[in-house]
C-alpha cells in the first residue's frame, strides 16, 4: 500500500491520476524556484509558462520543495 498510498494522496492534491505525471509534478515542485521555459509536467509538451504555471505556483503553497524531494525519493525507491 505504500506506493499506492503515496500516489493516491499526491494524485488527489495534484488533481491527476497517472503515476508518471504525479512524479513529474513532484520533481518540478522539488526545485527551489520555477522557470517558465521548463516543460509542463502535465504532459502537454508545452512550456510551463504557457500551460500550468499558475496552478503549479498554487501547488507550491501546499507542497514545499523539501516535501516534494522526499516524496520523489520515496516513489523512486518503492517498486511499482
Coordinates of C-alpha atoms in Angstrom, one line a residue, residues 8-74:
X8 CA -3.3 8.3 -4.3
X9 CA -2.5 11.1 -1.8
X10 CA -0.5 13.2 -4.2
X11 CA -2.8 12.4 -7.1
X12 CA -5.7 14.0 -5.1
X13 CA -3.7 17.1 -4.2
X14 CA -2.3 17.5 -7.8
X15 CA -5.6 16.5 -9.5
X16 CA -4.0 13.8 -11.7
X17 CA -4.0 10.0 -11.7
X18 CA -1.0 8.9 -13.8
X19 CA 2.0 7.8 -11.7
X20 CA 4.4 9.4 -14.2
X21 CA 2.6 12.7 -14.3
X22 CA 2.5 12.8 -10.5
X23 CA 6.2 12.1 -10.4
X24 CA 6.8 14.8 -13.0
X25 CA 4.8 17.4 -10.9
X26 CA 6.7 16.4 -7.7
X27 CA 10.0 16.7 -9.4
X28 CA 9.1 20.1 -10.7
X29 CA 7.9 21.1 -7.2
X30 CA 11.2 19.8 -5.7
X31 CA 13.1 22.7 -7.2
X32 CA 13.6 25.8 -5.1
X33 CA 12.4 28.0 -8.0
X34 CA 10.3 27.7 -11.1
X35 CA 11.4 28.6 -14.6
X36 CA 8.7 29.3 -17.2
X37 CA 10.7 27.7 -20.0
X38 CA 10.7 24.3 -18.3
X39 CA 8.4 21.6 -19.7
X40 CA 5.0 21.5 -18.1
X41 CA 4.6 18.3 -16.1
X42 CA 1.0 17.7 -17.3
X43 CA 2.4 16.0 -20.5
X44 CA 1.1 18.6 -23.0
X45 CA 4.5 19.3 -24.4
X46 CA 4.1 23.0 -23.7
X47 CA 6.3 25.2 -21.7
X48 CA 5.3 25.8 -18.1
X49 CA 4.6 29.5 -18.6
X50 CA 2.1 28.7 -21.4
X51 CA 0.4 25.9 -19.6
X52 CA 0.0 25.3 -15.9
X53 CA 2.3 27.9 -14.3
X54 CA -0.4 29.4 -12.1
X55 CA -1.6 26.0 -10.9
X56 CA 2.0 24.9 -10.1
X57 CA 2.6 28.2 -8.2
X58 CA -0.5 27.5 -6.1
X59 CA 0.6 23.9 -5.5
X60 CA 3.9 25.2 -4.2
X61 CA 1.9 26.8 -1.3
X62 CA 0.6 23.3 -0.4
X63 CA 3.7 21.1 -1.2
X64 CA 7.1 22.5 -0.2
X65 CA 10.2 21.7 -2.2
X66 CA 11.5 19.6 0.8
X67 CA 8.3 17.5 0.9
X68 CA 8.3 17.1 -2.8
X69 CA 12.0 16.0 -2.8
X70 CA 11.2 13.4 -0.1
X71 CA 8.1 12.2 -2.0
X72 CA 10.2 11.8 -5.2
X73 CA 12.8 9.8 -3.4
X74 CA 10.3 7.5 -1.8

